[in-house]
């Protein structure tokens, strides 16, 4: 494994990495050619319709990551919208010079031929924008975290169903190369039934958010805004049945923001246990790891906080190493959009459907509640983000 690099320096070159998305997966190496071939087949990426017209609402920082990956993948973005129209114009000029720019989302929804709306605004204002797009008959990709209230998430899912359109959530972590390889192999049954899942990440996130006031003052920054990715992953792995969550948070000396930058959560269910640890104000030896064990094998990874360079699968058939890209943003963003565009064409429920996102959010909300109260919490399908 290559030497670890500071996360801030790594993110500073993210735009260069994302200019050429390429493939998320490289060679699969194994002494067992049958195992390698089977893994290669589950990692194959499906094609999608690149002609479907897409509009984007909200042109903040994360929208740039959307647009960069969409451009490299050939997505047909035809319109951009932001109340600060100069931001929309800047992204238009950088990524999609032929796109039309709007200041008002209602005007964007009337754009001729528009079929899909990618809503990348802050969660506080996003649900209403999703409702308006669904009422206008548009398919929607909603940024994560999906909602701050699970009841509202269920209402949006019903509204999409009743309108006959598809609503998906930009759970981009599911398509980052290291997590994407994990979920693909688990979904193919390569390690049997999952019995445990342990994740850990250490990086200087406080340096990344210290000049972003909306995040630097967020008490649940680590467990909610960032941690939602990891709870979402665990939500795809946890079996049905009663679940309990325990979590703690803490600050550490030397961190550059006033909110807790360390956290740990433990999730238990019948025959299953998971843990996730966040150390978000580290200065040295950035790392990200996971170990997911099943009844017939185990999948492991050790890299940087956002992934790379390999995922290792161990089963009774042998050991296989999957080479993976370290580009979270490029592959994660296009993966979520690809899944929606495929669902539009096929009529099938996308993997990132709103209901699939609510399980992970219920774990996330339970963790923030547990950290605040010091008590174990049972996830509730009607819970909301703690204020």
XYZ file of C-alpha atoms in Angstrom:
387
model
C 0.000 0.000 0.000
C 1.304 3.431 -0.864
C 2.251 5.914 1.832
C -0.618 7.707 3.516
C -1.195 11.351 2.628
C -2.936 14.162 4.537
C -6.616 14.309 3.564
C -6.577 18.042 2.908
C -3.698 17.757 0.444
C -5.437 14.811 -1.168
C -8.677 16.721 -1.611
C -6.800 19.654 -3.116
C -5.919 17.454 -6.063
C -9.374 15.848 -6.272
C -10.354 17.962 -9.262
C -7.337 16.653 -11.179
C -8.161 13.057 -10.278
C -11.789 13.452 -11.292
C -10.974 14.855 -14.728
C -10.568 11.296 -15.925
C -12.967 9.046 -14.063
C -11.979 5.861 -15.876
C -12.990 2.562 -14.326
C -13.494 2.201 -10.581
C -12.011 -1.316 -10.635
C -8.750 -2.627 -12.029
C -7.426 -6.172 -12.101
C -8.795 -8.929 -9.913
C -5.872 -11.119 -8.864
C -6.302 -14.606 -7.443
C -4.651 -18.012 -7.610
C -8.163 -19.318 -8.306
C -9.158 -18.134 -11.821
C -12.796 -19.130 -11.272
C -13.043 -16.901 -8.193
C -11.386 -14.009 -10.030
C -13.758 -14.428 -12.993
C -16.835 -14.494 -10.760
C -15.746 -11.328 -8.950
C -15.017 -9.570 -12.241
C -18.531 -10.385 -13.438
C -20.224 -8.884 -10.351
C -18.145 -5.713 -10.735
C -19.227 -5.053 -14.320
C -20.883 -1.656 -14.719
C -24.152 -1.513 -16.703
C -24.639 0.950 -19.531
C -27.187 3.761 -19.328
C -29.033 6.216 -21.554
C -26.857 9.314 -21.887
C -29.485 11.272 -23.834
C -31.952 11.798 -20.952
C -32.069 15.575 -20.201
C -30.967 16.445 -16.655
C -31.199 19.704 -14.704
C -29.335 20.525 -11.493
C -30.696 22.696 -8.660
C -28.189 24.113 -6.178
C -24.701 25.111 -7.320
C -22.660 24.904 -4.147
C -19.383 23.027 -3.655
C -20.803 19.515 -3.933
C -22.599 20.376 -7.198
C -19.196 20.841 -8.777
C -18.392 17.220 -7.944
C -21.691 16.144 -9.525
C -21.081 18.095 -12.705
C -17.460 17.026 -13.089
C -18.387 13.345 -12.922
C -21.448 13.825 -15.146
C -19.427 15.572 -17.821
C -16.782 12.851 -17.901
C -19.479 10.152 -18.068
C -21.437 11.922 -20.818
C -24.606 12.748 -18.848
C -26.851 15.195 -20.732
C -27.066 18.179 -18.351
C -29.187 20.861 -20.023
C -29.995 23.314 -17.198
C -28.536 24.689 -13.958
C -30.260 26.660 -11.208
C -29.147 28.626 -8.172
C -30.574 31.656 -6.382
C -27.046 33.078 -6.652
C -27.122 32.979 -10.427
C -23.446 33.802 -10.808
C -22.578 30.465 -9.217
C -24.744 28.671 -11.751
C -23.140 30.625 -14.581
C -19.670 29.735 -13.345
C -20.481 26.015 -13.318
C -22.122 26.311 -16.714
C -19.003 27.887 -18.166
C -16.741 25.280 -16.570
C -18.680 22.101 -17.287
C -21.670 22.525 -19.638
C -21.329 25.667 -21.805
C -24.579 24.921 -23.684
C -26.721 24.554 -20.540
C -29.377 27.150 -19.702
C -29.020 28.948 -16.377
C -31.984 29.777 -14.117
C -32.308 31.713 -10.867
C -35.639 30.099 -9.943
C -36.322 26.356 -9.689
C -39.859 26.759 -11.058
C -38.387 28.167 -14.260
C -35.962 25.250 -14.470
C -38.827 22.758 -14.088
C -40.403 24.257 -17.214
C -37.245 23.756 -19.282
C -38.278 22.059 -22.559
C -37.861 18.286 -22.478
C -36.385 18.160 -18.966
C -36.870 14.696 -17.430
C -34.552 14.480 -14.402
C -33.791 16.993 -11.644
C -30.698 16.571 -9.477
C -31.380 18.526 -6.269
C -28.086 19.294 -4.538
C -29.171 21.923 -2.025
C -28.855 21.851 1.768
C -31.151 19.355 3.480
C -33.117 22.093 5.279
C -34.674 23.358 2.029
C -34.404 20.256 -0.131
C -37.651 18.345 0.659
C -39.835 21.181 -0.626
C -37.811 21.344 -3.829
C -38.194 17.578 -4.234
C -41.977 17.920 -3.808
C -42.156 20.613 -6.473
C -40.136 18.560 -8.928
C -42.273 15.475 -8.322
C -45.445 17.518 -8.815
C -44.004 18.706 -12.111
C -43.650 15.066 -13.205
C -39.864 14.945 -13.044
C -37.679 12.080 -11.908
C -35.513 13.243 -8.991
C -32.092 12.533 -7.546
C -31.995 13.989 -4.025
C -28.708 14.805 -2.295
C -27.904 13.050 0.993
C -28.668 13.061 3.880
C -32.107 12.480 2.344
C -34.284 14.057 5.057
C -34.150 15.198 8.662
C -37.438 13.421 9.473
C -38.121 9.825 8.387
C -41.863 10.506 8.121
C -41.121 13.171 5.543
C -38.934 10.707 3.655
C -41.777 8.195 3.505
C -44.159 10.917 2.324
C -41.808 11.862 -0.512
C -41.486 8.204 -1.517
C -45.288 7.897 -1.666
C -45.579 11.123 -3.646
C -43.123 9.841 -6.242
C -44.970 6.535 -6.496
C -48.343 8.254 -6.880
C -46.916 10.593 -9.535
C -45.516 7.673 -11.520
C -41.946 9.008 -11.403
C -38.754 7.733 -9.796
C -37.162 9.305 -6.742
C -33.623 8.223 -5.845
C -31.150 9.420 -3.224
C -27.557 10.374 -3.946
C -26.102 7.773 -1.590
C -22.823 8.226 -3.431
C -20.882 6.217 -0.859
C -22.480 3.051 -2.244
C -20.626 3.586 -5.523
C -17.230 4.659 -4.261
C -14.833 2.010 -5.560
C -13.916 0.381 -2.239
C -17.476 0.368 -0.882
C -18.925 -0.467 -4.297
C -16.735 -3.566 -4.498
C -17.817 -4.543 -0.988
C -21.539 -4.208 -1.713
C -21.277 -5.953 -5.085
C -19.512 -8.968 -3.555
C -21.887 -9.126 -0.589
C -24.884 -8.805 -2.914
C -23.589 -11.680 -5.034
C -23.475 -13.895 -1.944
C -19.704 -14.405 -2.055
C -19.348 -14.360 1.749
C -22.752 -15.781 2.686
C -24.820 -14.065 5.377
C -23.128 -11.045 6.927
C -22.546 -11.447 10.667
C -20.321 -8.464 11.443
C -19.161 -5.225 9.852
C -16.470 -2.977 11.293
C -15.440 0.378 9.807
C -12.850 2.910 10.937
C -11.664 6.205 9.456
C -9.102 8.768 10.666
C -8.462 12.051 8.835
C -8.369 15.861 9.405
C -11.962 16.696 8.503
C -11.893 19.699 10.835
C -9.374 21.413 8.550
C -11.612 20.770 5.569
C -14.727 22.362 7.143
C -13.237 25.132 9.294
C -13.884 27.773 6.591
C -17.414 26.455 5.920
C -19.559 27.955 8.741
C -22.643 25.807 8.107
C -20.578 22.684 8.778
C -18.029 23.951 11.287
C -20.828 24.731 13.780
C -22.800 21.502 13.242
C -22.872 19.566 16.528
C -23.623 16.290 14.743
C -21.204 16.907 11.877
C -19.320 13.643 12.285
C -22.177 11.264 13.092
C -24.754 12.853 10.768
C -23.397 14.852 7.861
C -20.293 12.719 7.307
C -21.267 9.558 9.150
C -24.501 9.152 7.182
C -22.443 7.396 4.471
C -21.241 4.731 6.900
C -24.628 4.253 8.561
C -26.104 3.892 5.083
C -23.620 1.115 4.310
C -24.423 -0.650 7.564
C -28.121 -0.204 6.788
C -27.656 -2.282 3.624
C -25.955 -5.039 5.652
C -27.969 -5.228 8.885
C -30.526 -8.083 8.956
C -34.201 -7.540 9.641
C -35.236 -7.634 13.264
C -34.814 -5.594 16.440
C -31.741 -3.372 16.388
C -29.971 -1.376 19.083
C -27.505 1.495 18.688
C -25.010 2.929 21.170
C -22.792 5.894 20.362
C -20.423 8.382 21.961
C -18.790 11.602 20.742
C -15.880 13.668 22.010
C -13.634 16.562 21.114
C -9.847 16.343 21.151
C -7.017 18.737 21.850
C -5.848 20.683 18.829
C -8.984 20.411 16.686
C -9.809 23.552 14.703
C -13.627 23.624 15.049
C -15.774 23.762 18.227
C -17.947 20.677 17.593
C -17.104 17.055 18.517
C -14.736 15.532 15.966
C -14.467 12.024 17.377
C -17.237 9.434 17.516
C -17.864 5.729 17.816
C -21.059 3.746 17.280
C -22.029 0.137 17.947
C -25.005 -1.456 16.178
C -26.385 -4.834 17.223
C -29.131 -7.072 15.838
C -29.867 -10.789 16.194
C -26.760 -12.625 14.951
C -25.139 -9.377 13.818
C -22.836 -6.699 15.210
C -21.339 -3.622 13.548
C -19.100 -0.791 14.637
C -17.953 2.461 13.086
C -15.252 4.729 14.458
C -14.556 8.297 13.337
C -11.418 10.230 14.275
C -12.004 13.420 12.301
C -9.287 15.726 13.625
C -6.208 13.602 13.032
C -3.017 15.136 11.669
C -0.940 12.077 10.837
C -1.321 8.693 9.142
C -4.731 9.182 7.533
C -6.440 5.830 7.143
C -9.722 4.128 6.328
C -10.428 0.454 6.942
C -13.227 -2.076 7.001
C -13.710 -5.747 7.727
C -17.042 -7.340 6.805
C -17.408 -10.972 7.845
C -19.929 -13.494 6.620
C -20.759 -17.129 7.182
C -18.670 -18.078 4.140
C -15.932 -15.475 3.942
C -14.645 -12.012 4.749
C -13.979 -8.805 2.806
C -11.320 -6.370 4.010
C -9.888 -2.996 2.998
C -7.158 -0.660 4.212
C -6.501 2.618 2.442
C -7.115 6.335 2.890
C -10.218 7.978 4.326
C -11.916 8.082 0.910
C -10.682 4.716 -0.332
C -8.086 2.987 -2.558
C -6.053 0.936 -3.469
C -7.463 -2.569 -3.031
C -10.247 -4.669 -1.533
C -9.474 -8.259 -0.531
C -11.986 -11.120 -0.588
C -11.283 -14.323 1.391
C -13.525 -17.389 0.916
C -13.120 -21.167 0.996
C -12.251 -20.861 -2.702
C -9.210 -18.747 -1.929
C -8.109 -15.146 -1.784
C -8.748 -12.450 -4.397
C -7.494 -8.868 -4.512
C -9.522 -6.220 -6.345
C -7.642 -3.127 -7.452
C -9.797 -0.051 -6.803
C -9.559 3.637 -7.654
C -9.305 6.178 -4.834
C -11.728 8.625 -6.508
C -14.757 8.796 -4.182
C -16.386 11.798 -5.834
C -16.092 10.855 -9.489
C -17.340 7.287 -9.158
C -19.731 7.952 -6.279
C -21.608 10.771 -8.003
C -21.958 9.113 -11.381
C -22.896 5.822 -9.724
C -25.936 7.343 -8.016
C -27.059 9.114 -11.196
C -26.394 6.033 -13.340
C -28.660 3.958 -11.102
C -31.502 6.474 -11.505
C -31.128 6.690 -15.287
C -31.116 2.888 -15.573
C -34.266 2.712 -13.415
C -36.012 5.235 -15.670
C -35.232 3.100 -18.710
C -35.994 -0.271 -17.109
C -38.890 0.696 -14.836
C -37.231 -1.121 -11.937
C -36.778 0.208 -8.409
C -33.292 1.743 -8.097
C -30.860 0.451 -5.493
C -30.777 3.975 -4.041
C -34.545 4.253 -3.615
C -35.765 6.529 -0.807
C -36.962 3.619 1.310
C -33.543 1.966 1.054
C -32.009 5.178 2.413
C -34.299 5.380 5.438
C -32.807 2.329 7.156
C -29.360 3.895 7.336
C -30.834 7.233 8.421
C -32.738 5.537 11.238
C -29.421 4.108 12.472
C -27.816 7.542 12.127
C -30.575 9.292 14.075
C -30.398 6.604 16.767
C -26.648 7.148 17.056
C -26.983 10.913 17.513
C -29.706 10.345 20.109
C -27.569 7.824 21.961
C -24.544 10.128 21.942
C -26.640 12.951 23.379
C -28.392 10.907 26.078
C -25.792 8.297 26.951
C -28.399 5.562 26.474
C -28.813 2.714 24.001
C -31.448 3.583 21.384
C -33.717 1.382 19.285
C -34.009 2.835 15.753
C -37.496 4.129 15.050
C -38.970 4.230 11.530
C -40.615 7.540 12.439
C -37.664 9.234 14.101
C -36.138 12.597 13.232
C -32.759 14.261 13.501
C -32.100 15.396 17.069
C -32.060 19.176 17.528
